PDB file of C-alpha atoms in Angstrom:
ATOM      1  CA  ASP P   9      43.083  86.399  62.865  1.00  0.00           C
ATOM      2  CA  ALA P  10      43.445  85.013  66.373  1.00  0.00           C
ATOM      3  CA  GLY P  11      44.394  87.439  69.275  1.00  0.00           C
ATOM      4  CA  VAL P  12      46.568  86.579  72.107  1.00  0.00           C
ATOM      5  CA  THR P  13      45.562  83.022  73.623  1.00  0.00           C
ATOM      6  CA  GLN P  14      46.564  81.660  76.920  1.00  0.00           C
ATOM      7  CA  SER P  15      45.901  78.573  78.793  1.00  0.00           C
ATOM      8  CA  PRO P  16      44.737  77.442  81.016  1.00  0.00           C
ATOM      9  CA  THR P  17      42.246  80.103  81.931  1.00  0.00           C
ATOM     10  CA  HIS P  18      41.766  78.924  85.580  1.00  0.00           C
ATOM     11  CA  LEU P  19      43.849  76.685  87.810  1.00  0.00           C
ATOM     12  CA  ILE P  20      44.257  75.694  91.280  1.00  0.00           C
ATOM     13  CA  LYS P  21      47.610  74.641  92.593  1.00  0.00           C
ATOM     14  CA  THR P  22      48.863  73.904  96.228  1.00  0.00           C
ATOM     15  CA  ARG P  23      51.749  75.744  97.860  1.00  0.00           C
ATOM     16  CA  GLY P  24      55.167  74.489  96.972  1.00  0.00           C
ATOM     17  CA  GLN P  25      54.047  73.152  93.584  1.00  0.00           C
ATOM     18  CA  GLN P  26      54.902  74.185  90.212  1.00  0.00           C
ATOM     19  CA  VAL P  27      52.819  75.683  87.473  1.00  0.00           C
ATOM     20  CA  THR P  28      53.338  76.329  83.637  1.00  0.00           C
ATOM     21  CA  LEU P  29      51.068  78.785  81.845  1.00  0.00           C
ATOM     22  CA  ARG P  30      51.191  78.897  78.180  1.00  0.00           C
ATOM     23  CA  CYS P  31      50.620  81.737  75.596  1.00  0.00           C
ATOM     24  CA  SER P  32      50.384  82.063  71.645  1.00  0.00           C
ATOM     25  CA  PRO P  33      51.022  85.724  70.464  1.00  0.00           C
ATOM     26  CA  LYS P  34      48.921  87.432  67.956  1.00  0.00           C
ATOM     27  CA  SER P  35      49.600  86.428  64.497  1.00  0.00           C
ATOM     28  CA  GLY P  36      52.616  88.341  63.200  1.00  0.00           C
ATOM     29  CA  HIS P  37      54.047  89.348  66.564  1.00  0.00           C
ATOM     30  CA  ASP P  38      57.458  88.358  67.826  1.00  0.00           C
ATOM     31  CA  THR P  39      57.736  89.548  71.597  1.00  0.00           C
ATOM     32  CA  VAL P  40      55.967  88.029  74.284  1.00  0.00           C
ATOM     33  CA  SER P  41      55.715  89.915  77.854  1.00  0.00           C
ATOM     34  CA  TRP P  42      54.250  88.654  80.964  1.00  0.00           C
ATOM     35  CA  TYR P  43      52.464  90.324  83.931  1.00  0.00           C
ATOM     36  CA  GLN P  44      51.236  89.618  87.231  1.00  0.00           C
ATOM     37  CA  GLN P  45      48.046  91.148  88.068  1.00  0.00           C
ATOM     38  CA  ALA P  46      47.028  90.814  91.770  1.00  0.00           C
ATOM     39  CA  LEU P  47      43.435  91.824  92.682  1.00  0.00           C
ATOM     40  CA  GLY P  48      42.891  95.381  92.825  1.00  0.00           C
ATOM     41  CA  GLN P  49      46.043  96.325  91.226  1.00  0.00           C
ATOM     42  CA  GLY P  50      47.677  97.056  88.142  1.00  0.00           C
ATOM     43  CA  PRO P  51      49.475  94.431  86.250  1.00  0.00           C
ATOM     44  CA  GLN P  52      53.360  94.238  87.026  1.00  0.00           C
ATOM     45  CA  PHE P  53      55.885  93.459  84.729  1.00  0.00           C
ATOM     46  CA  ILE P  54      57.663  90.216  85.084  1.00  0.00           C
ATOM     47  CA  PHE P  55      59.564  89.517  81.757  1.00  0.00           C
ATOM     48  CA  GLN P  56      59.686  89.996  78.232  1.00  0.00           C
ATOM     49  CA  TYR P  57      60.650  87.425  75.411  1.00  0.00           C
ATOM     50  CA  TYR P  58      62.349  88.394  71.984  1.00  0.00           C
ATOM     51  CA  GLU P  59      64.062  85.865  69.943  1.00  0.00           C
ATOM     52  CA  GLU P  60      63.986  83.293  72.303  1.00  0.00           C
ATOM     53  CA  GLU P  61      65.883  85.080  74.893  1.00  0.00           C
ATOM     54  CA  GLU P  62      64.731  87.102  77.857  1.00  0.00           C
ATOM     55  CA  ARG P  63      65.448  90.851  77.143  1.00  0.00           C
ATOM     56  CA  GLN P  64      64.044  92.445  80.035  1.00  0.00           C
ATOM     57  CA  ARG P  65      63.050  91.365  83.901  1.00  0.00           C
ATOM     58  CA  GLY P  66      61.054  93.066  86.171  1.00  0.00           C
ATOM     59  CA  ASN P  67      61.115  92.576  90.101  1.00  0.00           C
ATOM     60  CA  PHE P  68      60.291  89.184  90.166  1.00  0.00           C
ATOM     61  CA  PRO P  69      62.258  86.332  92.176  1.00  0.00           C
ATOM     62  CA  ASP P  70      64.203  83.559  90.145  1.00  0.00           C
ATOM     63  CA  ARG P  71      60.974  81.204  90.775  1.00  0.00           C
ATOM     64  CA  PHE P  72      59.801  82.802  87.993  1.00  0.00           C
ATOM     65  CA  SER P  73      60.910  81.516  84.728  1.00  0.00           C
ATOM     66  CA  GLY P  74      59.992  81.557  80.964  1.00  0.00           C
ATOM     67  CA  HIS P  75      60.606  80.556  77.462  1.00  0.00           C
ATOM     68  CA  GLN P  76      60.291  81.531  74.035  1.00  0.00           C
ATOM     69  CA  PHE P  77      59.860  78.964  71.467  1.00  0.00           C
ATOM     70  CA  PRO P  78      60.839  79.218  67.825  1.00  0.00           C
ATOM     71  CA  ASN P  79      57.011  79.854  66.645  1.00  0.00           C
ATOM     72  CA  TYR P  80      56.927  82.829  69.295  1.00  0.00           C
ATOM     73  CA  SER P  81      54.889  81.028  71.605  1.00  0.00           C
ATOM     74  CA  SER P  82      55.805  81.297  75.426  1.00  0.00           C
ATOM     75  CA  GLU P  83      55.698  79.735  78.687  1.00  0.00           C
ATOM     76  CA  LEU P  84      55.844  81.182  82.184  1.00  0.00           C
ATOM     77  CA  ASN P  85      56.877  78.879  85.050  1.00  0.00           C
ATOM     78  CA  VAL P  86      56.691  79.521  88.675  1.00  0.00           C
ATOM     79  CA  ASN P  87      58.485  77.060  91.151  1.00  0.00           C
ATOM     80  CA  ALA P  88      57.857  76.619  94.908  1.00  0.00           C
ATOM     81  CA  LEU P  89      54.645  78.448  94.661  1.00  0.00           C
ATOM     82  CA  LEU P  90      53.485  80.604  97.529  1.00  0.00           C
ATOM     83  CA  LEU P  91      49.975  82.121  98.485  1.00  0.00           C
ATOM     84  CA  GLY P  92      51.052  85.563  97.305  1.00  0.00           C
ATOM     85  CA  ASP P  93      51.428  83.979  93.760  1.00  0.00           C
ATOM     86  CA  SER P  94      47.689  83.937  93.422  1.00  0.00           C
ATOM     87  CA  ALA P  95      47.055  86.377  90.773  1.00  0.00           C
ATOM     88  CA  LEU P  96      45.783  86.948  87.055  1.00  0.00           C
ATOM     89  CA  TYR P  97      48.871  85.918  84.945  1.00  0.00           C
ATOM     90  CA  LEU P  98      48.743  88.250  81.489  1.00  0.00           C
ATOM     91  CA  CYS P  99      50.509  87.582  78.277  1.00  0.00           C
ATOM     92  CA  ALA P 100      51.070  90.341  76.172  1.00  0.00           C
ATOM     93  CA  SER P 101      52.310  90.243  72.680  1.00  0.00           C
ATOM     94  CA  SER P 102      53.890  92.866  70.300  1.00  0.00           C
ATOM     95  CA  PHE P 103      55.993  93.384  67.189  1.00  0.00           C
ATOM     96  CA  ALA P 104      59.384  94.670  67.997  1.00  0.00           C
ATOM     97  CA  ALA P 105      60.248  96.754  65.093  1.00  0.00           C
ATOM     98  CA  THR P 106      57.561  99.310  65.738  1.00  0.00           C
ATOM     99  CA  GLY P 107      59.214 100.366  68.878  1.00  0.00           C
ATOM    100  CA  ALA P 108      57.635 102.052  71.991  1.00  0.00           C
ATOM    101  CA  GLY P 109      54.442 103.482  70.233  1.00  0.00           C
ATOM    102  CA  ASN P 110      53.493  99.901  69.046  1.00  0.00           C
ATOM    103  CA  THR P 111      50.004  98.665  70.254  1.00  0.00           C
ATOM    104  CA  ILE P 112      50.580  95.760  72.932  1.00  0.00           C
ATOM    105  CA  TYR P 113      47.804  93.079  72.669  1.00  0.00           C
ATOM    106  CA  PHE P 114      46.807  91.247  75.770  1.00  0.00           C
ATOM    107  CA  GLY P 115      45.220  87.726  76.399  1.00  0.00           C
ATOM    108  CA  GLU P 116      42.447  87.053  78.594  1.00  0.00           C
ATOM    109  CA  GLY P 117      44.778  85.890  81.514  1.00  0.00           C
ATOM    110  CA  SER P 118      45.152  82.555  83.297  1.00  0.00           C
ATOM    111  CA  TRP P 119      43.747  82.828  86.812  1.00  0.00           C
ATOM    112  CA  LEU P 120      45.954  81.082  89.399  1.00  0.00           C
ATOM    113  CA  THR P 121      44.954  80.155  92.713  1.00  0.00           C
ATOM    114  CA  VAL P 122      47.259  78.782  95.250  1.00  0.00           C
ATOM    115  CA  VAL P 123      45.875  77.357  98.294  1.00  0.00           C
TER     116      VAL P 123
ATOM    117  CA  GLY S  58      62.131 104.211  87.544  1.00  0.00           C
ATOM    118  CA  ASN S  59      59.121 104.538  85.345  1.00  0.00           C
ATOM    119  CA  SER S  60      55.915 105.235  87.226  1.00  0.00           C
ATOM    120  CA  VAL S  61      52.145 106.158  86.618  1.00  0.00           C
ATOM    121  CA  THR S  62      49.884 107.443  88.979  1.00  0.00           C
ATOM    122  CA  GLN S  63      46.044 107.440  88.591  1.00  0.00           C
ATOM    123  CA  MET S  64      43.480 108.998  90.819  1.00  0.00           C
ATOM    124  CA  GLU S  65      42.013 106.818  93.328  1.00  0.00           C
ATOM    125  CA  GLY S  66      38.609 105.370  92.764  1.00  0.00           C
ATOM    126  CA  PRO S  67      36.079 104.080  92.908  1.00  0.00           C
ATOM    127  CA  VAL S  68      34.331 106.557  90.576  1.00  0.00           C
ATOM    128  CA  THR S  69      30.449 106.339  90.490  1.00  0.00           C
ATOM    129  CA  LEU S  70      28.423 108.510  88.053  1.00  0.00           C
ATOM    130  CA  SER S  71      25.172 108.820  86.534  1.00  0.00           C
ATOM    131  CA  GLU S  72      24.522 107.969  83.267  1.00  0.00           C
ATOM    132  CA  GLU S  73      25.160 110.919  80.830  1.00  0.00           C
ATOM    133  CA  ALA S  74      27.861 112.591  83.443  1.00  0.00           C
ATOM    134  CA  PHE S  75      31.105 114.056  82.464  1.00  0.00           C
ATOM    135  CA  LEU S  76      34.092 111.643  83.202  1.00  0.00           C
ATOM    136  CA  THR S  77      37.449 112.654  83.987  1.00  0.00           C
ATOM    137  CA  ILE S  78      40.165 110.004  85.350  1.00  0.00           C
ATOM    138  CA  ASN S  79      43.476 111.720  86.006  1.00  0.00           C
ATOM    139  CA  CYS S  80      47.092 110.292  85.165  1.00  0.00           C
ATOM    140  CA  THR S  81      50.436 111.378  85.575  1.00  0.00           C
ATOM    141  CA  TYR S  82      53.391 109.968  84.906  1.00  0.00           C
ATOM    142  CA  THR S  83      57.350 109.882  85.502  1.00  0.00           C
ATOM    143  CA  ALA S  84      59.634 108.395  82.907  1.00  0.00           C
ATOM    144  CA  THR S  85      63.026 108.965  81.573  1.00  0.00           C
ATOM    145  CA  GLY S  86      63.151 109.446  77.740  1.00  0.00           C
ATOM    146  CA  TYR S  87      59.991 109.920  75.456  1.00  0.00           C
ATOM    147  CA  PRO S  88      57.221 107.300  76.588  1.00  0.00           C
ATOM    148  CA  SER S  89      54.019 106.407  74.486  1.00  0.00           C
ATOM    149  CA  LEU S  90      51.005 106.617  76.728  1.00  0.00           C
ATOM    150  CA  PHE S  91      47.962 104.322  76.664  1.00  0.00           C
ATOM    151  CA  TRP S  92      44.546 103.611  78.479  1.00  0.00           C
ATOM    152  CA  TYR S  93      43.460 100.189  78.986  1.00  0.00           C
ATOM    153  CA  VAL S  94      39.975  99.023  79.915  1.00  0.00           C
ATOM    154  CA  GLN S  95      39.386  95.832  81.923  1.00  0.00           C
ATOM    155  CA  TYR S  96      35.649  94.288  82.147  1.00  0.00           C
ATOM    156  CA  PRO S  97      34.967  91.985  84.985  1.00  0.00           C
ATOM    157  CA  GLY S  98      36.702  88.719  84.409  1.00  0.00           C
ATOM    158  CA  GLU S  99      38.338  89.535  81.242  1.00  0.00           C
ATOM    159  CA  GLY S 100      41.873  90.630  80.215  1.00  0.00           C
ATOM    160  CA  LEU S 101      42.977  94.157  79.123  1.00  0.00           C
ATOM    161  CA  GLN S 102      41.868  95.932  75.932  1.00  0.00           C
ATOM    162  CA  LEU S 103      43.621  98.944  74.564  1.00  0.00           C
ATOM    163  CA  LEU S 104      41.237 101.948  74.682  1.00  0.00           C
ATOM    164  CA  LEU S 105      43.173 104.751  73.037  1.00  0.00           C
ATOM    165  CA  LYS S 106      46.931 105.635  72.865  1.00  0.00           C
ATOM    166  CA  ALA S 107      49.143 108.669  72.160  1.00  0.00           C
ATOM    167  CA  THR S 108      52.873 108.646  70.969  1.00  0.00           C
ATOM    168  CA  LYS S 109      54.199 112.002  71.354  1.00  0.00           C
ATOM    169  CA  ALA S 110      53.574 115.342  72.949  1.00  0.00           C
ATOM    170  CA  ASP S 111      50.387 117.022  72.313  1.00  0.00           C
ATOM    171  CA  ASP S 112      48.805 113.878  70.374  1.00  0.00           C
ATOM    172  CA  LYS S 113      45.347 113.465  71.469  1.00  0.00           C
ATOM    173  CA  GLY S 114      44.225 109.829  71.469  1.00  0.00           C
ATOM    174  CA  SER S 115      40.547 109.012  70.957  1.00  0.00           C
ATOM    175  CA  ASN S 116      38.124 105.902  70.832  1.00  0.00           C
ATOM    176  CA  LYS S 117      34.635 105.073  71.687  1.00  0.00           C
ATOM    177  CA  GLY S 118      33.939 108.794  72.669  1.00  0.00           C
ATOM    178  CA  PHE S 119      37.035 108.564  74.951  1.00  0.00           C
ATOM    179  CA  GLU S 120      39.715 111.189  74.770  1.00  0.00           C
ATOM    180  CA  ALA S 121      43.127 111.725  76.342  1.00  0.00           C
ATOM    181  CA  THR S 122      45.865 114.196  75.383  1.00  0.00           C
ATOM    182  CA  TYR S 123      49.512 113.670  75.820  1.00  0.00           C
ATOM    183  CA  ARG S 124      50.806 116.690  77.902  1.00  0.00           C
ATOM    184  CA  LYS S 125      54.441 116.681  78.216  1.00  0.00           C
ATOM    185  CA  GLU S 126      54.848 119.630  80.213  1.00  0.00           C
ATOM    186  CA  THR S 127      52.425 118.533  83.080  1.00  0.00           C
ATOM    187  CA  THR S 128      53.484 114.902  82.334  1.00  0.00           C
ATOM    188  CA  SER S 129      49.817 113.934  82.317  1.00  0.00           C
ATOM    189  CA  PHE S 130      47.479 111.940  80.344  1.00  0.00           C
ATOM    190  CA  HIS S 131      43.900 112.658  81.685  1.00  0.00           C
ATOM    191  CA  LEU S 132      40.964 110.366  80.341  1.00  0.00           C
ATOM    192  CA  GLU S 133      37.833 112.226  79.409  1.00  0.00           C
ATOM    193  CA  LYS S 134      34.261 111.250  78.249  1.00  0.00           C
ATOM    194  CA  GLY S 135      31.652 113.920  77.810  1.00  0.00           C
ATOM    195  CA  SER S 136      28.720 111.429  78.395  1.00  0.00           C
ATOM    196  CA  VAL S 137      29.203 107.852  80.130  1.00  0.00           C
ATOM    197  CA  GLN S 138      26.853 105.040  79.541  1.00  0.00           C
ATOM    198  CA  VAL S 139      26.076 101.939  81.798  1.00  0.00           C
ATOM    199  CA  SER S 140      28.107  99.851  79.699  1.00  0.00           C
ATOM    200  CA  ASP S 141      31.369 102.005  80.394  1.00  0.00           C
ATOM    201  CA  SER S 142      31.495 100.472  83.871  1.00  0.00           C
ATOM    202  CA  ALA S 143      34.860  98.984  84.167  1.00  0.00           C
ATOM    203  CA  VAL S 144      38.323  99.157  85.306  1.00  0.00           C
ATOM    204  CA  TYR S 145      40.503 101.847  83.636  1.00  0.00           C
ATOM    205  CA  PHE S 146      44.494 101.652  83.637  1.00  0.00           C
ATOM    206  CA  CYS S 147      46.685 104.395  82.913  1.00  0.00           C
ATOM    207  CA  ALA S 148      50.016 103.013  81.226  1.00  0.00           C
ATOM    208  CA  LEU S 149      53.566 103.982  79.602  1.00  0.00           C
ATOM    209  CA  SER S 150      55.734 102.152  77.199  1.00  0.00           C
ATOM    210  CA  VAL S 151      59.104 102.969  76.325  1.00  0.00           C
ATOM    211  CA  PRO S 152      61.012 101.475  73.638  1.00  0.00           C
ATOM    212  CA  ALA S 153      61.593  97.552  73.918  1.00  0.00           C
ATOM    213  CA  GLY S 154      58.014  97.625  74.906  1.00  0.00           C
ATOM    214  CA  LYS S 155      57.899  97.343  78.778  1.00  0.00           C
ATOM    215  CA  SER S 156      54.829  98.936  80.077  1.00  0.00           C
ATOM    216  CA  THR S 157      54.302 100.232  83.329  1.00  0.00           C
ATOM    217  CA  PHE S 158      50.889 100.586  84.521  1.00  0.00           C
ATOM    218  CA  GLY S 159      48.746 102.442  87.279  1.00  0.00           C
ATOM    219  CA  ASP S 160      46.634 101.020  89.744  1.00  0.00           C
ATOM    220  CA  GLY S 161      43.488 101.295  88.046  1.00  0.00           C
ATOM    221  CA  THR S 162      40.286 103.314  88.703  1.00  0.00           C
ATOM    222  CA  THR S 163      37.039 101.370  88.938  1.00  0.00           C
ATOM    223  CA  LEU S 164      34.313 103.231  87.094  1.00  0.00           C
ATOM    224  CA  THR S 165      30.595 102.638  87.896  1.00  0.00           C
ATOM    225  CA  VAL S 166      27.900 104.425  85.939  1.00  0.00           C
ATOM    226  CA  LYS S 167      24.216 104.219  87.334  1.00  0.00           C
ATOM    227  CA  PRO S 168      21.278 104.386  85.147  1.00  0.00           C
TER     228      PRO S 168
END
């Protein structure tokens, strides 16, 4: 049973460019959340997708957008990249029906460096 | 809003020493509480969790008790090993699954 898988694992982009990160949730999970983890900090919630819609959003600008597909996989898009967007981007999946106590599974992350 | 505060690191211990990493939280409603561990260059792994007051989560010798009266979820281990060296994150989750994390505590265990 594959866990949460993310791609690419590492990438380097130039300021102003756009990036797309991809995530496949753990089998059986229907909810995908994205987090940004800057160096030396804890993960910060970007947004969550359920039933192909954005259900919650953290304090991130509109440059950050996402999508969830019918197979529950998800993409995170960041436009007009800034140096400060350099971080580890983590995808987490869960099963909505189990509520707040459900275990959230994280992928290994995508390391984005903006130069 | 919800928040999690962890003791500042880094923490350096000798092998077989006792570990405590403090965590307190602020939340509306009844959150679930978690400890995650992150090894260098890797994603987050769930270490343990507790879903209601007085619950004790435990795994791999680590324990934490959900204390509603003190809004705390301190992580403890009786005898740490070199392999426990990692960054530890305390987190809370509310219904609909959004998680709020602390800033992490780096643990280094020396032989």
